[in-house]
PDB file of C-alpha atoms in Angstrom:
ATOM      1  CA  UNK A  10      -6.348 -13.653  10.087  1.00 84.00           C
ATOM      2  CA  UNK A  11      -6.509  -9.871  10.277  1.00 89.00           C
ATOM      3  CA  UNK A  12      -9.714  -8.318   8.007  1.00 93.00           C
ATOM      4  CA  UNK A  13     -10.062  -4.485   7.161  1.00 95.00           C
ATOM      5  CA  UNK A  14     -13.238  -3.244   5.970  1.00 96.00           C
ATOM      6  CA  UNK A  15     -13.798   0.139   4.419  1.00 96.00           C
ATOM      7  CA  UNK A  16     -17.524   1.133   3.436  1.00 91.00           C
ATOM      8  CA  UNK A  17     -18.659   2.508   1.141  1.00 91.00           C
ATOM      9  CA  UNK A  18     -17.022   1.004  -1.925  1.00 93.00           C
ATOM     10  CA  UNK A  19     -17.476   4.998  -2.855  1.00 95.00           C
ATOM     11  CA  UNK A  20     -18.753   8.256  -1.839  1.00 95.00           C
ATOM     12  CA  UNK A  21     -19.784  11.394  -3.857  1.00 97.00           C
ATOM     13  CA  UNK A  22     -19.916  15.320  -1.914  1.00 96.00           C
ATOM     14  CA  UNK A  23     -19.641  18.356  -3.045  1.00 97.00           C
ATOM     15  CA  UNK A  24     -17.146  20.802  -2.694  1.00 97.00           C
ATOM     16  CA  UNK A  25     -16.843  21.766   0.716  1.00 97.00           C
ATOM     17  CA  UNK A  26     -18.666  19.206   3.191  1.00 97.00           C
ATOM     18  CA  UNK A  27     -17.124  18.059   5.984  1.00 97.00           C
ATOM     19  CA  UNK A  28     -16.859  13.933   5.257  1.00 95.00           C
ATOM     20  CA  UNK A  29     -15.622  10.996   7.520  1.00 96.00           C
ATOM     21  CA  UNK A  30     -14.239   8.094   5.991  1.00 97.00           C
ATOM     22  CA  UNK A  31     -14.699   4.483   7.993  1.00 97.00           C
ATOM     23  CA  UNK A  32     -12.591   1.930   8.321  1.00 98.00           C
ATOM     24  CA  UNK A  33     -12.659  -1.449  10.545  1.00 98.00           C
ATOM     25  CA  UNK A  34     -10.487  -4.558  11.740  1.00 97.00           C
ATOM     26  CA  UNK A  35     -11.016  -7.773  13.295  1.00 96.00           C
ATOM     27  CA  UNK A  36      -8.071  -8.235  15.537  1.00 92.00           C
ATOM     28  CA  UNK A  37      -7.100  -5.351  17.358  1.00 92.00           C
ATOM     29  CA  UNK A  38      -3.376  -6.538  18.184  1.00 89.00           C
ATOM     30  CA  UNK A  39      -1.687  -3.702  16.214  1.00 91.00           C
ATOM     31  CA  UNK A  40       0.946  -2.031  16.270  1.00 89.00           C
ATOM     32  CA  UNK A  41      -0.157   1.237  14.034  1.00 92.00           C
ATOM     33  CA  UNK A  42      -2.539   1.748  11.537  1.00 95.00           C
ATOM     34  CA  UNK A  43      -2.214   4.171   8.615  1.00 96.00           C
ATOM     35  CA  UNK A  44      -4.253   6.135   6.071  1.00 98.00           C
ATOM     36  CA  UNK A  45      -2.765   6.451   2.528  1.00 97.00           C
ATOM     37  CA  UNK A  46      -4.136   8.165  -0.620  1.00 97.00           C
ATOM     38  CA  UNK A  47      -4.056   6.733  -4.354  1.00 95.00           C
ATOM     39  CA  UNK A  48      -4.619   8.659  -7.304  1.00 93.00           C
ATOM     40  CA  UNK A  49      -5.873   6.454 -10.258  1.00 88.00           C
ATOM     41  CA  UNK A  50      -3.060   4.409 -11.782  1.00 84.00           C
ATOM     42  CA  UNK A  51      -0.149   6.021  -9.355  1.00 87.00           C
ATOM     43  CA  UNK A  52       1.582   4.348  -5.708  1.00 90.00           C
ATOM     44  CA  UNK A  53       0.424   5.034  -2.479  1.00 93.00           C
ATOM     45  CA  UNK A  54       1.069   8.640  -0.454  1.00 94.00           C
ATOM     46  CA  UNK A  55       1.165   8.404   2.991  1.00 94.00           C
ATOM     47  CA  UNK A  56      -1.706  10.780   4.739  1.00 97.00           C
ATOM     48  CA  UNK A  57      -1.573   9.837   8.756  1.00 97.00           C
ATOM     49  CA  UNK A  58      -0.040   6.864  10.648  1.00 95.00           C
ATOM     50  CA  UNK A  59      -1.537   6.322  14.265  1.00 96.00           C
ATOM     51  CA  UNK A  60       0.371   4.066  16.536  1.00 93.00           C
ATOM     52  CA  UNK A  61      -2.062   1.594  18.599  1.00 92.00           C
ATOM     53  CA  UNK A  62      -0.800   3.628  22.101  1.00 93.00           C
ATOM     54  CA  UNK A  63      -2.460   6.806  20.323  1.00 95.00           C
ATOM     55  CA  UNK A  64      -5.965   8.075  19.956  1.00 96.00           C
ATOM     56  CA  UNK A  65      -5.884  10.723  16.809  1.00 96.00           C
ATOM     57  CA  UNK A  66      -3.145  12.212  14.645  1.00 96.00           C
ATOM     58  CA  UNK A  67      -3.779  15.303  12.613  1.00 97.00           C
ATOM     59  CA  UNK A  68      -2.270  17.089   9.754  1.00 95.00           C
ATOM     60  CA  UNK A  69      -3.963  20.220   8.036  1.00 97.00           C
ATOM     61  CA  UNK A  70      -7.652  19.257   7.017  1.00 97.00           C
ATOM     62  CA  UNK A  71      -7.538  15.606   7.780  1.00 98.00           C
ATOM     63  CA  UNK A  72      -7.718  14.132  10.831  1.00 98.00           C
ATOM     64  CA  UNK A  73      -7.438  10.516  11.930  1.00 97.00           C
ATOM     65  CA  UNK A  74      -8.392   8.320  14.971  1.00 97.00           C
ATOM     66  CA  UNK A  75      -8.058   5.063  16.183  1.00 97.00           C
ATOM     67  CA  UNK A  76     -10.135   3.172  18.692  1.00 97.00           C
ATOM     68  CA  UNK A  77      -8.628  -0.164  19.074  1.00 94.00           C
ATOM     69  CA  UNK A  78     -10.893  -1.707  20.896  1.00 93.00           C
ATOM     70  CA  UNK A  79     -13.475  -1.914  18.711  1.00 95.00           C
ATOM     71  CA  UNK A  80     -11.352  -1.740  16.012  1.00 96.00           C
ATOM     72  CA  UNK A  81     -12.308   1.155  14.473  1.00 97.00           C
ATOM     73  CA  UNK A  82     -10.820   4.215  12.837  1.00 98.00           C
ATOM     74  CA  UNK A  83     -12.473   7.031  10.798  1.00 97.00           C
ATOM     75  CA  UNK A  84     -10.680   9.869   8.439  1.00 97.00           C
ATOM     76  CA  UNK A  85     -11.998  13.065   8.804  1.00 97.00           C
ATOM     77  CA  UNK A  86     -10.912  15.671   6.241  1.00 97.00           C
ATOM     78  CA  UNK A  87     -12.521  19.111   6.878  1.00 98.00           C
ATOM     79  CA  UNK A  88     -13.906  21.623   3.441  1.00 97.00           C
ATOM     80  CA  UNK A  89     -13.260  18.877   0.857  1.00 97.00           C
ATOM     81  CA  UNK A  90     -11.778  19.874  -2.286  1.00 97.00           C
ATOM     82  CA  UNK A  91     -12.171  18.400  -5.515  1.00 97.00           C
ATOM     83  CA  UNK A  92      -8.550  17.659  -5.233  1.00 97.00           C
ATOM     84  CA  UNK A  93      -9.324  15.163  -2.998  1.00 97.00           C
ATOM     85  CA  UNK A  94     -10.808  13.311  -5.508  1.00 97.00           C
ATOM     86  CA  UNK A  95      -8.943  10.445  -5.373  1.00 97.00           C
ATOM     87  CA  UNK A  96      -8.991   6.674  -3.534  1.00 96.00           C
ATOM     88  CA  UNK A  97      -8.616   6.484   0.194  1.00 98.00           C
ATOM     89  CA  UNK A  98      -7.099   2.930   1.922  1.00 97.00           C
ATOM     90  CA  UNK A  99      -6.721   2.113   5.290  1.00 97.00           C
ATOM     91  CA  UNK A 100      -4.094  -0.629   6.481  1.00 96.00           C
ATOM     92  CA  UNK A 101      -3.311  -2.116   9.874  1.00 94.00           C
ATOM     93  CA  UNK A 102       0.356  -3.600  10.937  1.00 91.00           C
ATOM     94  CA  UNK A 103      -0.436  -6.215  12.647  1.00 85.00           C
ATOM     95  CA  UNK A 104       1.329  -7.605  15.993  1.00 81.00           C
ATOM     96  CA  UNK A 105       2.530 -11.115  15.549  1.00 68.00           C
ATOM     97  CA  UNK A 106       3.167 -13.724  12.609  1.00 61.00           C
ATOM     98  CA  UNK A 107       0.842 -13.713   9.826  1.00 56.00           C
ATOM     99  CA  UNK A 108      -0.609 -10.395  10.788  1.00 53.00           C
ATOM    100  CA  UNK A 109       3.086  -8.622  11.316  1.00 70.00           C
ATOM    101  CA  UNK A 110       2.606  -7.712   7.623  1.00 81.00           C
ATOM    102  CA  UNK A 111       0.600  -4.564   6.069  1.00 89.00           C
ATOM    103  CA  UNK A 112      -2.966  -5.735   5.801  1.00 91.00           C
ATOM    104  CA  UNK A 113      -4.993  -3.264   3.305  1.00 94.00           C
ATOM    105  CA  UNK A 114      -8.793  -2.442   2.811  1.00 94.00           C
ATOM    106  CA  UNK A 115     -10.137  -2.103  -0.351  1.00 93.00           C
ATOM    107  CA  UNK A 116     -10.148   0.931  -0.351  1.00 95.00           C
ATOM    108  CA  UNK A 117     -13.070   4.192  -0.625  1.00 97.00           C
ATOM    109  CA  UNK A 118     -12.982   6.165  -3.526  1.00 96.00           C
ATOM    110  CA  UNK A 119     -14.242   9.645  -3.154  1.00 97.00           C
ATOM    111  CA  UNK A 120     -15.308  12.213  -5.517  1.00 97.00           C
ATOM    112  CA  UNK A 121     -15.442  15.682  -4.517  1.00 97.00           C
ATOM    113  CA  UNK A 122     -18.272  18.050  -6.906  1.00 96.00           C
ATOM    114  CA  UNK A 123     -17.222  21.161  -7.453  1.00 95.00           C
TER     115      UNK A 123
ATOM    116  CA  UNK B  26      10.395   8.860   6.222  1.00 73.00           C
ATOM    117  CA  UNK B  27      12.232   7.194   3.207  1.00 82.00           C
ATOM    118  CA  UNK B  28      11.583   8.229  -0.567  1.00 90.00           C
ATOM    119  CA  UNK B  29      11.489   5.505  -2.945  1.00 94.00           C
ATOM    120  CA  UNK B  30      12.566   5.682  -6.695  1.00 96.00           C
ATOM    121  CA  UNK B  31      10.809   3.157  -8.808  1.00 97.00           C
ATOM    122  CA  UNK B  32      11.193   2.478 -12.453  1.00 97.00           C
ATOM    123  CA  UNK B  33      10.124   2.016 -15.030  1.00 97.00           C
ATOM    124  CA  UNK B  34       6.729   3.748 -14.208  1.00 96.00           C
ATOM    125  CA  UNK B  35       4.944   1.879 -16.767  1.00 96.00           C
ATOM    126  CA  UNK B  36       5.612  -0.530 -19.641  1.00 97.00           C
ATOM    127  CA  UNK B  37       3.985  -2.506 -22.439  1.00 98.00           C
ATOM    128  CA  UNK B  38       5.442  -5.737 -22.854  1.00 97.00           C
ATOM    129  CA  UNK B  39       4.805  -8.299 -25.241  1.00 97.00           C
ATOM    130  CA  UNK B  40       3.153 -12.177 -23.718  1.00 97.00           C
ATOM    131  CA  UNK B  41       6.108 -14.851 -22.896  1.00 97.00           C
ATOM    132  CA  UNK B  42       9.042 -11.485 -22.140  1.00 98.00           C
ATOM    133  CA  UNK B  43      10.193 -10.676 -18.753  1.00 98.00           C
ATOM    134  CA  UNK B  44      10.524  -7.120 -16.846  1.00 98.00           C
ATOM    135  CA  UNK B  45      12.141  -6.249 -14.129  1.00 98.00           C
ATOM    136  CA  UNK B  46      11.089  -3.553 -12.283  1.00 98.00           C
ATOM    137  CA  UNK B  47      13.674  -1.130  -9.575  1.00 98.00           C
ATOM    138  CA  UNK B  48      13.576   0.251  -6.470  1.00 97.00           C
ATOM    139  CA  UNK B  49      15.959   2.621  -4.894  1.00 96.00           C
ATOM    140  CA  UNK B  50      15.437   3.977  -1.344  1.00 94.00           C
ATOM    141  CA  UNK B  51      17.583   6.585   0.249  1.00 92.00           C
ATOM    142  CA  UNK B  52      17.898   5.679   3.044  1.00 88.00           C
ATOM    143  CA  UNK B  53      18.942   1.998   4.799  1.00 86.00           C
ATOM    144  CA  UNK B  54      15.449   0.241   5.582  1.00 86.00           C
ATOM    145  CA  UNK B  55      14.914  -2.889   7.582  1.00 83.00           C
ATOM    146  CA  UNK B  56      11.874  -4.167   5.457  1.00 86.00           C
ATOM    147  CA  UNK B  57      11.139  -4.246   1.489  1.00 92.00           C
ATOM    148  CA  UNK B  58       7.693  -5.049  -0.159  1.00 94.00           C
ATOM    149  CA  UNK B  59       6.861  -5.935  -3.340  1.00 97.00           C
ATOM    150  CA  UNK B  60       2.846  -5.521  -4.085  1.00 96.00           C
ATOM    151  CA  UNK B  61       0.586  -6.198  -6.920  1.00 96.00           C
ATOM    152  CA  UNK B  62      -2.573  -3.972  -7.801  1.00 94.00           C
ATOM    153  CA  UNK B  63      -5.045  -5.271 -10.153  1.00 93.00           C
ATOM    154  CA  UNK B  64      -7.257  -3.665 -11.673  1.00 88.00           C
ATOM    155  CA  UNK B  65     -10.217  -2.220  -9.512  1.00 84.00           C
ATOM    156  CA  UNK B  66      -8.464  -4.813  -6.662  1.00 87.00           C
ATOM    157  CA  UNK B  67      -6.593  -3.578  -3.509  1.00 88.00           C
ATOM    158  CA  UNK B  68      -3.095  -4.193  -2.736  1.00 92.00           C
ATOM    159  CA  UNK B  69      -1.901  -8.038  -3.002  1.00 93.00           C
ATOM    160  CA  UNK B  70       1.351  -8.821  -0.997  1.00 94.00           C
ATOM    161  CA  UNK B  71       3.617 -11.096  -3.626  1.00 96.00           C
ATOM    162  CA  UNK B  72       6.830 -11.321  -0.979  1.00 95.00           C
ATOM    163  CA  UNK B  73       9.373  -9.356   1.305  1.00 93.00           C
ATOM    164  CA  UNK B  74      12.413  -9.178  -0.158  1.00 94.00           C
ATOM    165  CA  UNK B  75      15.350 -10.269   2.563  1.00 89.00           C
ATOM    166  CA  UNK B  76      18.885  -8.394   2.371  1.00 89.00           C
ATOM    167  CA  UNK B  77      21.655 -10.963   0.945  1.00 85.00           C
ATOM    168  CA  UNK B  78      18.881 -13.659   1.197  1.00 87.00           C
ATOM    169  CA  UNK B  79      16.101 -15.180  -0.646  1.00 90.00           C
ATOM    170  CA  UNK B  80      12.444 -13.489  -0.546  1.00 93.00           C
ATOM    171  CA  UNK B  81      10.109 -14.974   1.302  1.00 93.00           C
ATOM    172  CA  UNK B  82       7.113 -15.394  -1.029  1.00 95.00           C
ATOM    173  CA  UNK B  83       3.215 -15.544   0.289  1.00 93.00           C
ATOM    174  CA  UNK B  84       0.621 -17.871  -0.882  1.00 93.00           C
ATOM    175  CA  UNK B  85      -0.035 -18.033  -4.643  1.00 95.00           C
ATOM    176  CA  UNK B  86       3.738 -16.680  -5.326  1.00 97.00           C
ATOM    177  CA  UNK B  87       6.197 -18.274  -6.342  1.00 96.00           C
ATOM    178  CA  UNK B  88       9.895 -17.535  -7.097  1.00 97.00           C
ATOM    179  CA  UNK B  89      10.192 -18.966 -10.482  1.00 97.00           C
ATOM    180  CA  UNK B  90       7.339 -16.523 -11.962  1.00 98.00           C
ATOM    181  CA  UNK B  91       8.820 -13.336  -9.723  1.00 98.00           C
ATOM    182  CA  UNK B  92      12.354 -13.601  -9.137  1.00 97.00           C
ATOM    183  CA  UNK B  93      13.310 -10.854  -6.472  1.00 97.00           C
ATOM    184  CA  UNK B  94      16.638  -9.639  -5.168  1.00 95.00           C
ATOM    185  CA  UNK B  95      18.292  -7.638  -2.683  1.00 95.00           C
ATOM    186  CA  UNK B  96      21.418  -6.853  -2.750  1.00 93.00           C
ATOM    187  CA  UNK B  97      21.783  -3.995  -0.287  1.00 92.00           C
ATOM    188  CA  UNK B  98      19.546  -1.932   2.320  1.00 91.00           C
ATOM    189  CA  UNK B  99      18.267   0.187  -0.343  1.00 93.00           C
ATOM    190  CA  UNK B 100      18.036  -1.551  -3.638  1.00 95.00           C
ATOM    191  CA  UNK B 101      15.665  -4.680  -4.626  1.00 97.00           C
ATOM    192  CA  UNK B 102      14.360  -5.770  -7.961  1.00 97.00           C
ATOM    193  CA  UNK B 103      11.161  -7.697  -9.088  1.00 98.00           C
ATOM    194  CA  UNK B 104      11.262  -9.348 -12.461  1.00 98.00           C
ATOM    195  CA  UNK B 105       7.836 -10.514 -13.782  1.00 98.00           C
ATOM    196  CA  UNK B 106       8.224 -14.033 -15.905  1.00 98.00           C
ATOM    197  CA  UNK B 107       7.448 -15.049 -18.756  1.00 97.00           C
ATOM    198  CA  UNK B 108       4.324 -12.710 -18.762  1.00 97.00           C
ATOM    199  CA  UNK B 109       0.799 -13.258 -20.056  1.00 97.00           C
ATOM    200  CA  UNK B 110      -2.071 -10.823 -19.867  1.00 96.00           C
ATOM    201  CA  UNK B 111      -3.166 -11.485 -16.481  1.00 96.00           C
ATOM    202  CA  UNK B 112      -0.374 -10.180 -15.244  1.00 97.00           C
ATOM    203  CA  UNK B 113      -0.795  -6.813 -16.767  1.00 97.00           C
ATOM    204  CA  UNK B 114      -1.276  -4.903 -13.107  1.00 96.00           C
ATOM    205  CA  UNK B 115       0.444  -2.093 -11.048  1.00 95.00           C
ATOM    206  CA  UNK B 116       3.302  -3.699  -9.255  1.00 97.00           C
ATOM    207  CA  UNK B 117       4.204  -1.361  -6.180  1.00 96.00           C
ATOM    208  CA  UNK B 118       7.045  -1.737  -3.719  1.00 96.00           C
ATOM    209  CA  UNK B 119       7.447  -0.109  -0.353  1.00 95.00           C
ATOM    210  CA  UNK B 120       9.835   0.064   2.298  1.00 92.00           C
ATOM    211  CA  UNK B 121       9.943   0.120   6.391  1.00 87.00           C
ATOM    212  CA  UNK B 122      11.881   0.875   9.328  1.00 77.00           C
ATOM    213  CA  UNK B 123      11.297  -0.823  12.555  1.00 68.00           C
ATOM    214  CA  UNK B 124       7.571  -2.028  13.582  1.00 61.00           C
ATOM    215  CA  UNK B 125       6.695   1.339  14.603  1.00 66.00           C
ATOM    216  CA  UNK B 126       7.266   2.581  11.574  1.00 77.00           C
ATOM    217  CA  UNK B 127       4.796   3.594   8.606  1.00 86.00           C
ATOM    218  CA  UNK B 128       5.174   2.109   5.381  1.00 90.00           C
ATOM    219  CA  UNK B 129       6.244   4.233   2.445  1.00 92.00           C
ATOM    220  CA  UNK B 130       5.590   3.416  -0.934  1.00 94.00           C
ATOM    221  CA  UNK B 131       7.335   3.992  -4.481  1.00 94.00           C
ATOM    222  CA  UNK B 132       5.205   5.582  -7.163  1.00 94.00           C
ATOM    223  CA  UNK B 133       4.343   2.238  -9.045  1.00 95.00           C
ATOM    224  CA  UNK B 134       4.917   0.650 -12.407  1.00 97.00           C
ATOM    225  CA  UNK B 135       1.720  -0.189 -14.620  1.00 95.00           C
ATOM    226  CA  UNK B 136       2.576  -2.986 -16.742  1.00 97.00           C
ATOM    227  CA  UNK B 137      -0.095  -4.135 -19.756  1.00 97.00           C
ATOM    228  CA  UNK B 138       1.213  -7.045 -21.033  1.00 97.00           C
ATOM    229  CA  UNK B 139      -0.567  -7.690 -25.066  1.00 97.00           C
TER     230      UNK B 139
END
């Protein structure tokens, strides 16, 4: 049974730091993984899907790659914000039976200092 | 990727009443979700809603307490039975293309049942 892990529970930075955000699995037959955002109380947004043949997918600040491997992946998002205050999941698709559904981490919630 | 309507966006409902809570895509998807958030929790799959067919529930679900249709490609329904306060949650559905395709979320419904 597919397992994502995402630690810290939560992170604190101020305003402008540079900040990676980590994220792990335990079978690495997948056929994407994506990043989504959560603001408290509110759905999901979609930040970055990264299919398993790919190694990194960008879009402005943040910046997401994928070894599968050693099923890892890591979120970078370039001069935080404190509009990126908000909580950050990771979930893998997974390739066959059980695992063919959306499997979710619990998630990091950031806060960003102004 | 798809944009998902989903109503009502929250609701207080009284303990033994139903609600059921819409989802309109627009555009025809293969897949449709139906999630449960609790509080401080990540994402719980509750079933995948089949087109002209019945849901296929996961482990701990069962159709009698969430009753789930799909009439179309682009339409389902969740209705939350008979409600007590631990069901009070955000209830989330989502909607995918083929396996290569990312998931994409409505906006939620936050339901506090007193």
């Amino acid at each position: 049974k597919q397992e994502v892990t995402q630690i810290p529970a939560a992170l604190s930075v101020p305003e402008g730091e540079n900040l990676v955000l980590n994220c792990s699995f335990t079978d690495s037959a997948i056929y994407n993984l994506q990043w989504f955002r959560q603001d408290p109380g509110k759905g999901l947004t979609s930040l970055l899907l990264i299919q398993s043949s790919q190694r990194e997918q960008t879009s402005g600040r943040l910046n997401a790659s994928l070894d599968k491997s050693s099923g890892r992946s890591t979120l970078y998002i370039a001069a935080s914000q404190p509009g990126d205050s908000a909580t950050y999941l990771c979930a893998v698709r997974g390739v066959t039976g059980a695992n063919s559904k959306l499997t979710f981490g619990k998630g990091i919630t950031l806060s960003v200092r102004p | 990727s798809a944009v998902i309507s989903q109503k009502p966006s929250r609701d207080i409902c009284q303990r033994g009443t139903s609600l059921t809570i819409q989802c309109q895509v627009d555009s025809q998807v293969t897949m449709m979700f139906w999630y449960r958030q609790q509080p401080g929790q990540s994402l719980t799959l509750i079933a995948t809603a089949n087109q002209g067919s019945e849901a296929t529930y996961e482990s701990g679900f069962v159709i009698d307490k969430f009753p789930i249709s799909r009439p179309n490609l682009t339409f389902s329904t969740l209705t939350v039975s008979n409600m007590s306060p631990e069901d009070s949650s955000i209830y989330l559905c989502s909607a995918s293309g083929k396996f290569n395709y990312g998931y994409t979320f409505g906006s939620g419904t936050r339901l506090t049942v007193v």
